[in-house]
Short mmCIF file of C-alpha atoms and ligand atoms in Angstrom, two decimals:
data_model
loop_
_atom_site.label_atom_id
_atom_site.label_comp_id
_atom_site.label_asym_id
_atom_site.label_seq_id
_atom_site.Cartn_x
_atom_site.Cartn_y
_atom_site.Cartn_z
CA MET Z 1280 73.07 51.58 -221.36
CA ASP Z 1281 76.29 52.64 -219.68
CA SER Z 1282 78.43 55.62 -220.68
CA ILE Z 1283 82.04 56.49 -220.03
CA LEU Z 1284 83.00 60.00 -218.88
CA VAL Z 1285 86.49 61.31 -219.66
CA ARG Z 1286 87.89 64.63 -218.49
CA GLY Z 1287 90.87 65.58 -220.66
CA GLY Z 1288 94.06 67.45 -219.95
CA THR Z 1289 95.92 65.11 -217.58
CA GLU Z 1290 99.34 63.80 -218.63
CA LEU Z 1291 99.65 60.01 -218.11
CA ALA Z 1292 102.29 58.11 -216.14
CA GLY Z 1293 102.59 54.45 -215.15
CA GLU Z 1294 102.00 50.91 -216.43
CA ILE Z 1295 99.14 49.20 -218.27
CA PRO Z 1296 98.99 45.37 -218.40
CA ILE Z 1297 98.10 44.03 -221.86
CA ALA Z 1298 95.59 41.14 -221.89
CA GLY Z 1299 95.43 38.07 -224.12
CA ALA Z 1300 94.24 38.70 -227.68
CA LYS Z 1301 90.48 38.67 -228.25
CA ASN Z 1302 90.94 37.69 -231.89
CA ALA Z 1303 93.30 34.86 -231.00
CA CYS Z 1304 91.00 33.54 -228.26
CA LEU Z 1305 88.00 33.58 -230.62
CA THR Z 1306 89.73 31.12 -232.93
CA LEU Z 1307 91.53 29.10 -230.24
CA MET Z 1308 88.24 28.33 -228.46
CA PRO Z 1309 86.58 26.57 -231.46
CA ALA Z 1310 89.79 24.50 -231.80
CA THR Z 1311 88.58 22.51 -228.78
CA LEU Z 1312 85.95 20.96 -231.09
CA LEU Z 1313 88.76 19.19 -232.98
CA SER Z 1314 89.59 16.86 -230.10
CA ASP Z 1315 87.74 14.72 -227.55
CA GLU Z 1316 90.45 15.59 -225.01
CA PRO Z 1317 90.52 18.80 -222.92
CA LEU Z 1318 92.04 22.02 -224.30
CA THR Z 1319 92.94 24.66 -221.70
CA LEU Z 1320 93.72 28.27 -222.61
CA THR Z 1321 95.63 30.51 -220.21
CA ASN Z 1322 96.03 34.33 -220.39
CA ALA Z 1323 92.48 34.52 -221.80
CA PRO Z 1324 90.91 38.02 -221.86
CA ARG Z 1325 87.71 38.72 -219.85
CA LEU Z 1326 85.40 40.06 -222.60
CA SER Z 1327 81.78 39.79 -223.66
CA ASP Z 1328 82.83 38.23 -226.99
CA ILE Z 1329 84.54 35.42 -225.07
CA ARG Z 1330 81.36 34.88 -223.08
CA THR Z 1331 79.39 34.71 -226.36
CA MET Z 1332 81.80 32.10 -227.79
CA THR Z 1333 81.49 30.17 -224.51
CA GLN Z 1334 77.69 30.19 -224.93
CA LEU Z 1335 78.01 28.96 -228.53
CA LEU Z 1336 80.38 26.09 -227.64
CA ALA Z 1337 78.12 25.08 -224.75
CA SER Z 1338 75.14 25.00 -227.15
CA LEU Z 1339 77.05 22.38 -229.17
CA GLY Z 1340 77.65 20.23 -226.08
CA ALA Z 1341 81.16 21.39 -225.24
CA GLU Z 1342 82.03 22.30 -221.65
CA VAL Z 1343 83.83 25.57 -220.97
CA THR Z 1344 84.85 26.31 -217.39
CA GLN Z 1345 86.18 29.76 -216.54
CA LEU Z 1346 88.89 29.58 -213.85
CA GLN Z 1347 91.00 32.27 -212.16
CA ASP Z 1348 88.41 35.01 -212.80
CA GLY Z 1349 88.15 34.05 -216.49
CA GLN Z 1350 91.87 34.11 -217.29
CA VAL Z 1351 91.87 30.33 -217.71
CA LEU Z 1352 89.37 28.56 -219.98
CA ALA Z 1353 89.23 24.81 -219.34
CA MET Z 1354 87.34 23.30 -222.31
CA SER Z 1355 86.23 19.81 -223.22
CA SER Z 1356 84.40 18.70 -226.37
CA HIS Z 1357 84.18 15.04 -225.50
CA ASP Z 1358 80.41 15.00 -225.99
CA ILE Z 1359 79.33 17.11 -228.95
CA ASN Z 1360 75.56 16.59 -229.07
CA ASN Z 1361 74.44 19.37 -231.39
CA LEU Z 1362 75.88 20.32 -234.78
CA THR Z 1363 73.85 23.50 -235.29
CA ALA Z 1364 75.20 26.97 -234.45
CA ASP Z 1365 72.06 29.00 -233.93
CA TYR Z 1366 71.38 32.40 -235.57
CA ASP Z 1367 70.56 33.92 -232.16
CA ILE Z 1368 74.14 33.48 -231.03
CA VAL Z 1369 75.88 33.86 -234.40
CA ARG Z 1370 74.22 37.23 -235.14
CA LYS Z 1371 75.75 38.60 -231.92
CA MET Z 1372 79.28 37.74 -233.00
CA ARG Z 1373 80.54 37.03 -236.52
CA ALA Z 1374 83.47 34.99 -235.25
CA SER Z 1375 80.91 32.24 -234.53
CA ILE Z 1376 81.48 31.12 -238.13
CA LEU Z 1377 84.81 29.71 -236.85
CA VAL Z 1378 83.03 26.64 -235.45
CA LEU Z 1379 82.17 25.53 -238.99
CA GLY Z 1380 85.57 24.13 -240.01
CA PRO Z 1381 86.29 22.29 -236.74
CA LEU Z 1382 82.76 20.78 -236.50
CA LEU Z 1383 82.95 19.57 -240.09
CA ALA Z 1384 86.44 18.09 -239.57
CA ARG Z 1385 85.53 16.30 -236.33
CA CYS Z 1386 81.90 15.25 -236.99
CA GLY Z 1387 81.56 15.27 -240.80
CA ARG Z 1388 78.59 17.62 -240.63
CA ALA Z 1389 77.73 21.13 -239.43
CA VAL Z 1390 74.87 23.61 -239.72
CA VAL Z 1391 75.97 27.17 -239.03
CA SER Z 1392 73.94 30.35 -239.41
CA LEU Z 1393 75.40 32.87 -241.85
CA PRO Z 1394 76.70 35.70 -239.64
CA GLY Z 1395 75.28 38.57 -241.65
CA GLY Z 1396 77.04 41.92 -241.90
CA CYS Z 1397 77.94 44.36 -239.19
CA ALA Z 1398 78.42 48.11 -238.81
CA ILE Z 1399 81.79 48.18 -240.60
CA GLY Z 1400 80.78 46.21 -243.67
CA ALA Z 1401 78.94 43.37 -245.44
CA ARG Z 1402 81.65 40.94 -244.34
CA PRO Z 1403 80.73 37.95 -246.52
CA VAL Z 1404 82.03 34.46 -245.70
CA ASP Z 1405 82.32 33.18 -249.27
CA LEU Z 1406 86.05 32.45 -248.85
CA HIS Z 1407 85.34 30.25 -245.81
CA LEU Z 1408 82.88 28.24 -247.90
CA LYS Z 1409 85.09 28.04 -251.01
CA GLY Z 1410 87.97 26.76 -248.88
CA LEU Z 1411 85.86 24.04 -247.26
CA GLU Z 1412 84.55 22.96 -250.68
CA ALA Z 1413 88.17 22.68 -251.83
CA LEU Z 1414 88.67 20.18 -248.97
CA GLY Z 1415 85.73 18.11 -250.30
CA ALA Z 1416 82.84 19.47 -248.26
CA THR Z 1417 79.42 19.84 -249.87
CA LEU Z 1418 77.62 23.03 -248.81
CA ASP Z 1419 73.97 24.06 -249.15
CA LEU Z 1420 72.56 27.43 -248.10
CA LYS Z 1421 69.03 27.14 -246.66
CA ASP Z 1422 67.04 29.65 -244.55
CA GLY Z 1423 70.19 31.66 -243.77
CA TYR Z 1424 72.13 28.60 -242.60
CA VAL Z 1425 75.11 26.85 -244.19
CA HIS Z 1426 74.49 23.06 -244.23
CA ALA Z 1427 77.96 21.51 -244.59
CA GLU Z 1428 78.71 17.79 -245.08
CA ALA Z 1429 81.83 15.72 -245.56
CA LYS Z 1430 80.51 12.16 -245.34
CA ALA Z 1431 83.78 10.55 -246.44
CA GLY Z 1432 85.76 13.02 -244.36
CA LEU Z 1433 87.74 16.01 -245.66
CA LYS Z 1434 90.59 15.53 -248.11
CA GLY Z 1435 93.75 17.63 -248.32
CA ALA Z 1436 93.99 20.04 -251.28
CA VAL Z 1437 95.86 23.05 -252.61
CA PHE Z 1438 93.72 26.20 -252.10
CA GLU Z 1439 94.65 29.77 -253.02
CA PHE Z 1440 92.67 32.53 -251.25
CA PRO Z 1441 91.54 35.11 -253.86
CA LEU Z 1442 92.09 37.76 -251.19
CA VAL Z 1443 93.68 37.69 -247.75
CA SER Z 1444 91.14 36.72 -245.09
CA VAL Z 1445 92.02 36.18 -241.41
CA GLY Z 1446 88.88 34.24 -240.53
CA ALA Z 1447 88.84 32.12 -243.66
CA THR Z 1448 92.51 31.19 -243.13
CA GLU Z 1449 91.69 30.16 -239.54
CA ASN Z 1450 88.61 28.15 -240.51
CA ILE Z 1451 90.33 26.21 -243.31
CA LEU Z 1452 93.50 25.69 -241.23
CA MET Z 1453 91.42 24.09 -238.46
CA ALA Z 1454 89.51 21.92 -240.96
CA ALA Z 1455 92.71 20.80 -242.71
CA VAL Z 1456 94.45 19.43 -239.60
CA LEU Z 1457 92.10 16.38 -239.62
CA ALA Z 1458 91.75 16.07 -243.42
CA LYS Z 1459 93.25 13.04 -245.19
CA GLY Z 1460 96.54 13.98 -246.89
CA THR Z 1461 98.29 17.28 -247.47
CA THR Z 1462 96.74 20.75 -247.68
CA VAL Z 1463 98.59 23.81 -248.98
CA LEU Z 1464 96.99 27.22 -248.31
CA LYS Z 1465 98.27 29.98 -250.60
CA ASN Z 1466 97.79 33.74 -250.04
CA ALA Z 1467 97.02 32.84 -246.42
CA ALA Z 1468 96.69 35.61 -243.82
CA ARG Z 1469 99.86 36.18 -241.73
CA GLU Z 1470 98.37 37.72 -238.57
CA PRO Z 1471 99.94 36.81 -235.18
CA GLU Z 1472 96.58 35.29 -234.19
CA ILE Z 1473 97.03 32.71 -236.97
CA VAL Z 1474 100.57 31.94 -235.79
CA ASP Z 1475 99.12 31.50 -232.28
CA LEU Z 1476 96.41 29.14 -233.56
CA ALA Z 1477 98.97 27.05 -235.49
CA GLN Z 1478 101.17 26.79 -232.39
CA CYS Z 1479 98.19 25.63 -230.32
CA LEU Z 1480 97.13 23.06 -232.95
CA ARG Z 1481 100.72 21.79 -233.09
CA ARG Z 1482 100.64 21.34 -229.30
CA MET Z 1483 97.52 19.22 -229.91
CA GLY Z 1484 99.42 17.02 -232.39
CA ALA Z 1485 98.73 18.77 -235.70
CA GLN Z 1486 101.44 18.87 -238.38
CA ILE Z 1487 101.66 22.45 -239.72
CA GLU Z 1488 104.43 24.44 -241.39
CA GLY Z 1489 104.67 28.00 -242.69
CA GLU Z 1490 102.26 29.84 -240.40
CA GLY Z 1491 103.04 33.56 -240.44
CA THR Z 1492 103.93 33.35 -244.12
CA SER Z 1493 101.44 33.44 -246.99
CA GLU Z 1494 101.85 29.69 -247.61
CA ILE Z 1495 100.83 27.20 -244.93
CA THR Z 1496 101.26 23.41 -245.39
CA ILE Z 1497 99.28 20.95 -243.26
CA GLN Z 1498 99.72 17.16 -243.10
CA GLY Z 1499 96.38 15.77 -241.92
CA VAL Z 1500 96.39 13.48 -238.84
CA ASP Z 1501 93.73 11.03 -237.56
CA ARG Z 1502 93.09 12.74 -234.25
CA LEU Z 1503 94.31 15.52 -231.98
CA HIS Z 1504 95.03 15.18 -228.25
CA GLY Z 1505 94.47 17.72 -225.49
CA ALA Z 1506 96.83 20.59 -224.65
CA THR Z 1507 97.33 23.75 -222.61
CA HIS Z 1508 98.13 26.94 -224.52
CA PRO Z 1509 98.75 30.60 -223.52
CA VAL Z 1510 96.85 33.17 -225.60
CA VAL Z 1511 99.19 35.62 -227.37
CA PRO Z 1512 99.08 39.26 -226.09
CA ASP Z 1513 96.47 41.47 -227.79
CA ARG Z 1514 98.31 43.61 -230.34
CA ILE Z 1515 95.25 45.82 -230.88
CA GLU Z 1516 94.84 46.55 -227.18
CA LEU Z 1517 98.62 47.14 -227.10
CA GLY Z 1518 98.48 49.65 -229.97
CA THR Z 1519 95.48 51.36 -228.40
CA TYR Z 1520 97.27 51.97 -225.09
CA MET Z 1521 100.49 53.01 -226.85
CA LEU Z 1522 98.41 55.82 -228.35
CA ALA Z 1523 97.20 57.03 -224.94
CA PRO Z 1524 100.42 58.86 -223.89
CA ALA Z 1525 100.89 59.99 -227.51
CA ILE Z 1526 97.55 61.81 -227.44
CA ALA Z 1527 97.47 62.90 -223.76
CA GLY Z 1528 101.19 63.44 -223.15
CA GLY Z 1529 103.34 61.66 -220.56
CA SER Z 1530 104.77 58.16 -220.50
CA VAL Z 1531 103.09 54.71 -220.29
CA GLU Z 1532 104.70 51.26 -220.20
CA CYS Z 1533 102.51 48.55 -221.79
CA LEU Z 1534 103.34 45.37 -219.87
CA GLY Z 1535 103.64 42.24 -222.01
CA GLY Z 1536 103.77 44.25 -225.23
CA ARG Z 1537 106.09 42.82 -227.88
CA MET Z 1538 107.43 44.93 -230.77
CA GLU Z 1539 107.04 42.16 -233.35
CA LEU Z 1540 103.26 42.23 -232.78
CA VAL Z 1541 102.95 45.92 -233.73
CA SER Z 1542 106.01 46.77 -235.83
CA SER Z 1543 104.25 48.61 -238.71
CA PHE Z 1544 102.05 50.53 -236.28
CA ALA Z 1545 105.03 51.36 -234.03
CA GLU Z 1546 106.98 52.65 -237.04
CA LYS Z 1547 104.11 55.04 -237.88
CA LEU Z 1548 103.69 56.11 -234.27
CA ALA Z 1549 107.42 56.83 -233.94
CA ALA Z 1550 107.24 58.94 -237.11
CA THR Z 1551 104.78 61.25 -235.30
CA GLY Z 1552 107.60 62.13 -232.90
CA VAL Z 1553 106.82 60.03 -229.82
CA GLU Z 1554 109.49 57.84 -228.28
CA ILE Z 1555 108.99 54.04 -228.20
CA GLU Z 1556 111.33 51.98 -226.03
CA GLU Z 1557 111.49 48.18 -225.74
CA THR Z 1558 111.92 47.43 -222.02
CA ALA Z 1559 112.31 44.20 -220.02
CA LYS Z 1560 108.58 44.37 -219.18
CA GLY Z 1561 107.10 45.48 -222.52
CA LEU Z 1562 106.90 48.65 -224.63
CA LYS Z 1563 107.20 52.15 -223.18
CA VAL Z 1564 105.78 55.15 -225.08
CA THR Z 1565 106.69 58.72 -224.12
CA ARG Z 1566 105.58 62.04 -225.54
CA LYS Z 1567 107.88 64.69 -224.18
CA ASN Z 1568 107.23 67.86 -226.09
CA GLY Z 1569 104.01 69.32 -227.53
CA ARG Z 1570 101.95 68.25 -230.49
CA VAL Z 1571 102.80 65.16 -232.52
CA ARG Z 1572 103.44 65.40 -236.26
CA SER Z 1573 100.89 64.23 -238.86
CA VAL Z 1574 101.63 60.99 -240.76
CA ASP Z 1575 99.77 59.21 -243.57
CA VAL Z 1576 98.36 55.71 -242.92
CA GLU Z 1577 97.13 52.94 -245.23
CA THR Z 1578 95.59 49.83 -243.64
CA ALA Z 1579 96.67 46.42 -244.96
CA PRO Z 1580 96.76 42.75 -243.91
CA PHE Z 1581 99.58 41.88 -241.47
CA PRO Z 1582 102.41 42.87 -241.42
CA GLY Z 1583 100.89 46.12 -242.71
CA PHE Z 1584 99.14 48.76 -240.58
CA PRO Z 1585 96.20 47.01 -238.83
CA THR Z 1586 92.70 48.15 -239.79
CA ASP Z 1587 91.75 47.58 -236.12
CA LEU Z 1588 94.03 50.49 -235.14
CA GLN Z 1589 92.86 52.93 -237.83
CA ALA Z 1590 90.16 54.60 -235.73
CA GLN Z 1591 92.51 55.02 -232.77
CA MET Z 1592 95.26 56.50 -234.98
CA MET Z 1593 92.73 58.91 -236.47
CA ALA Z 1594 92.05 60.25 -232.97
CA LEU Z 1595 95.75 61.05 -232.58
CA MET Z 1596 95.93 62.66 -236.03
CA CYS Z 1597 93.02 64.93 -235.07
CA THR Z 1598 95.38 66.66 -232.61
CA ALA Z 1599 98.56 66.45 -234.74
CA ASP Z 1600 100.43 69.33 -236.34
CA GLY Z 1601 99.66 69.04 -240.08
CA VAL Z 1602 97.45 67.05 -242.46
CA SER Z 1603 97.13 63.25 -242.33
CA VAL Z 1604 95.59 61.02 -245.03
CA LEU Z 1605 94.18 57.73 -243.73
CA GLU Z 1606 93.29 55.07 -246.32
CA GLU Z 1607 91.01 52.24 -245.08
CA ARG Z 1608 91.64 49.41 -247.51
CA ILE Z 1609 90.14 46.42 -245.64
CA PHE Z 1610 86.53 47.36 -244.80
CA GLU Z 1611 84.08 49.46 -246.76
CA ASN Z 1612 82.58 51.46 -243.91
CA ARG Z 1613 85.08 51.95 -241.15
CA PHE Z 1614 85.03 55.74 -240.64
CA MET Z 1615 81.93 55.98 -238.44
CA HIS Z 1616 84.06 57.47 -235.67
CA ALA Z 1617 84.83 60.48 -237.92
CA PRO Z 1618 81.49 62.34 -237.44
CA GLU Z 1619 81.74 61.73 -233.69
CA LEU Z 1620 85.30 63.10 -233.59
CA MET Z 1621 84.07 66.12 -235.56
CA ARG Z 1622 81.57 66.80 -232.77
CA MET Z 1623 84.69 67.31 -230.65
CA GLY Z 1624 86.06 69.91 -233.06
CA ALA Z 1625 88.13 67.62 -235.28
CA SER Z 1626 88.55 68.59 -238.94
CA ILE Z 1627 88.04 65.48 -241.07
CA ASP Z 1628 87.03 65.10 -244.70
CA VAL Z 1629 85.83 61.60 -245.61
CA SER Z 1630 85.57 60.53 -249.24
CA GLY Z 1631 85.08 56.81 -249.89
CA GLY Z 1632 87.90 54.88 -248.25
CA THR Z 1633 89.98 57.99 -247.63
CA ALA Z 1634 89.83 60.31 -244.60
CA THR Z 1635 91.86 63.53 -244.65
CA VAL Z 1636 92.49 64.88 -241.17
CA THR Z 1637 93.72 68.42 -240.52
CA GLY Z 1638 95.06 68.51 -236.98
CA VAL Z 1639 93.71 71.09 -234.52
CA GLU Z 1640 95.41 72.53 -231.42
CA LYS Z 1641 92.72 71.33 -229.04
CA LEU Z 1642 89.66 69.10 -229.18
CA LYS Z 1643 86.61 70.03 -227.10
CA GLY Z 1644 84.86 67.51 -224.88
CA ALA Z 1645 81.33 66.59 -226.06
CA PRO Z 1646 78.69 63.87 -225.79
CA VAL Z 1647 79.54 61.28 -228.50
CA MET Z 1648 78.26 57.84 -229.45
CA ALA Z 1649 80.20 54.61 -229.94
CA THR Z 1650 79.25 52.91 -233.21
CA ASP Z 1651 81.54 49.87 -233.22
CA LEU Z 1652 84.24 48.31 -231.10
CA ARG Z 1653 87.32 50.21 -232.27
CA ALA Z 1654 85.46 53.49 -232.87
CA SER Z 1655 84.39 53.45 -229.21
CA VAL Z 1656 87.94 53.41 -227.90
CA SER Z 1657 89.08 56.08 -230.39
CA LEU Z 1658 86.52 58.43 -228.82
CA ILE Z 1659 87.93 57.70 -225.36
CA LEU Z 1660 91.45 58.45 -226.61
CA ALA Z 1661 90.20 61.74 -228.09
CA GLY Z 1662 88.57 62.53 -224.75
CA LEU Z 1663 91.94 62.16 -223.00
CA ALA Z 1664 93.26 65.09 -225.06
CA ALA Z 1665 90.09 67.20 -225.18
CA GLU Z 1666 89.30 70.25 -223.07
CA GLY Z 1667 86.43 69.51 -220.69
CA GLU Z 1668 84.28 66.42 -220.43
CA THR Z 1669 83.54 63.79 -223.10
CA ARG Z 1670 80.68 61.35 -222.55
CA VAL Z 1671 80.89 58.22 -224.71
CA SER Z 1672 77.55 56.39 -224.87
CA ARG Z 1673 76.75 52.80 -226.01
CA VAL Z 1674 79.89 51.43 -224.38
CA TYR Z 1675 78.61 47.86 -224.77
CA HIS Z 1676 80.64 48.01 -227.99
CA LEU Z 1677 83.72 48.60 -225.85
CA ASP Z 1678 83.06 45.64 -223.55
CA ARG Z 1679 83.40 43.30 -226.55
CA GLY Z 1680 87.08 43.97 -226.95
CA TYR Z 1681 88.59 45.87 -224.03
CA GLU Z 1682 88.67 44.57 -220.47
CA HIS Z 1683 88.78 47.08 -217.57
CA VAL Z 1684 89.39 50.19 -219.73
CA VAL Z 1685 88.46 52.55 -216.88
CA ARG Z 1686 90.72 50.73 -214.40
CA LYS Z 1687 93.64 50.59 -216.87
CA LEU Z 1688 93.47 54.25 -217.89
CA SER Z 1689 92.74 55.64 -214.42
CA GLY Z 1690 95.69 53.55 -213.24
CA VAL Z 1691 97.98 55.82 -215.27
CA GLY Z 1692 96.30 59.02 -214.10
CA ALA Z 1693 93.45 59.58 -216.58
CA SER Z 1694 90.27 61.17 -215.23
CA ILE Z 1695 87.77 58.55 -216.44
CA GLU Z 1696 84.74 56.83 -214.95
CA ARG Z 1697 81.89 54.55 -216.03
CA VAL Z 1698 78.35 55.85 -215.48
CA HIS Z 1699 75.69 53.16 -215.25
CA GLY Z 1700 72.39 53.25 -217.05
CA GLU Z 1701 72.77 56.63 -218.82
C1 EPZ J 2890 89.23 39.53 -238.45
O1 EPZ J 2890 87.96 39.64 -239.05
C2 EPZ J 2890 89.13 40.25 -237.11
N1 EPZ J 2890 88.12 39.60 -236.28
C3 EPZ J 2890 88.75 41.71 -237.36
O2 EPZ J 2890 88.76 42.36 -236.09
C4 EPZ J 2890 89.81 42.35 -238.24
O3 EPZ J 2890 89.43 43.68 -238.53
C5 EPZ J 2890 89.93 41.56 -239.55
O4 EPZ J 2890 90.23 40.17 -239.26
C6 EPZ J 2890 91.04 42.10 -240.46
O5 EPZ J 2890 92.25 42.06 -239.78
C7 EPZ J 2890 88.44 38.46 -235.63
O6 EPZ J 2890 89.55 37.95 -235.75
C8 EPZ J 2890 87.36 37.86 -234.78
P1 EPZ J 2890 88.86 39.15 -242.90
P2 EPZ J 2890 87.61 38.76 -240.38
O7 EPZ J 2890 88.21 37.87 -243.28
O8 EPZ J 2890 88.29 37.45 -240.30
C9 EPZ J 2890 86.57 40.29 -246.87
C10 EPZ J 2890 87.92 43.67 -234.34
O9 EPZ J 2890 87.72 44.89 -234.26
N2 EPZ J 2890 86.10 38.89 -246.87
O10 EPZ J 2890 90.35 39.21 -242.85
O11 EPZ J 2890 86.15 38.79 -240.57
C11 EPZ J 2890 85.98 41.10 -245.74
O12 EPZ J 2890 84.72 41.62 -246.08
C12 EPZ J 2890 87.53 42.92 -235.59
O13 EPZ J 2890 88.47 42.98 -233.45
C13 EPZ J 2890 85.41 38.40 -247.97
O14 EPZ J 2890 85.17 39.11 -248.94
O15 EPZ J 2890 88.30 39.64 -241.50
C14 EPZ J 2890 87.01 42.19 -245.56
O16 EPZ J 2890 86.76 43.21 -246.49
C15 EPZ J 2890 86.82 43.81 -236.60
N3 EPZ J 2890 84.99 37.11 -247.96
C16 EPZ J 2890 88.33 41.49 -245.91
O17 EPZ J 2890 87.98 40.31 -246.63
C17 EPZ J 2890 85.26 36.27 -246.90
O18 EPZ J 2890 84.86 35.07 -246.94
C18 EPZ J 2890 89.15 41.05 -244.69
O19 EPZ J 2890 88.28 40.30 -243.86
C19 EPZ J 2890 85.96 36.78 -245.79
C20 EPZ J 2890 86.38 38.08 -245.80
#
């Protein structure tokens, strides 16, 4: 397994290009199942999760061709010849559940393995299933698989999500575009990835209104045609690299970054004392003088502070002047980076969904272990500020969601390298 070595203490300067959003691409790719005409995605990120989704779609009979070094995904689902999403693929990536709604809408049947939990929580999919039942699907759970049927096709309905769920909103939105009649989704998630999905489906001929608000209305249509769609920039990668100059000092311009994708996060980051400037090319973050100030953070569905940036923000708070209280309100076990940060000299007290961080002058480099995708990059950020060398092991977690981390950070002056097979 590879490790990443970081030697802290260098101020950063330069530009980092922001890639297309992993979490948008993982819902845009299953959308190809809704049409027998080609769907092409541009600005796609080169990540292992995208390769896993490619494998899953291919197992269903779809064709996915990676062009321009993976930045373009040319997909065609003209010949779907398998309606079963196998456990072997689904267990590797929970987002596989997002083929359920499109398969059901297009083919009237689908068998999808339950994804199971992951390191950050149980992550049930009950809301996905309740939403599909509301559209008239019948669902049976057998041997860990969801057997879904909609013999007479799906029918539009009004469905209120009991709690905000990004994936469930995406799954039901995709199912509803081919349902007969009108569907109204209430308490829908408002993430930019859902807005991106709705814009892509509209390009394919879907009739959708209200995406980005908590109420989305869909008029079902008989079929969707092909389209080409650019994947929205990755707001989590953007936030991660905005934190790099904040923690290491210096100034970094994140190319392609858009303020509306990260406004709550940017507000919090600015409150720590760093400067954030909207430029013609993206967002520029500069930390001129010494330590940043502590701020309190509470994660929430968009437009609140993203849970996917909580671990990275904690790394910054470990070096801040003061005490910061971080409340993780979305997932039940998303502080696994805390013990690893403490190995670097951080002072963190975790109690349930609350982590209290007392900033220290300097972190010390140490061997640490990545436990999940966002925890892995928070350890790299901490390494940028630490004295000496930090070795982050199990970086396969990182490859799921961040392309070319070493190239991007060394491009702005960080002392970072990937060590194979450690
Ligand atoms: C998406 O996961 C993202 N993944 C996650 O990013 C992100 O953390 C999460 O949304 C929240 O923003 C992708 O888009 C592929 P949810 P998702 O359904 O859809 C509970 C990353 O690091 N829930 O909004 O699975 C659930 O347990 C990943 O890129 C149910 O109870 O998240 C959680 O507590 C990590 N029943 C809360 O809702 C359900 O049927 C929010 O989950 C579904 C969810």
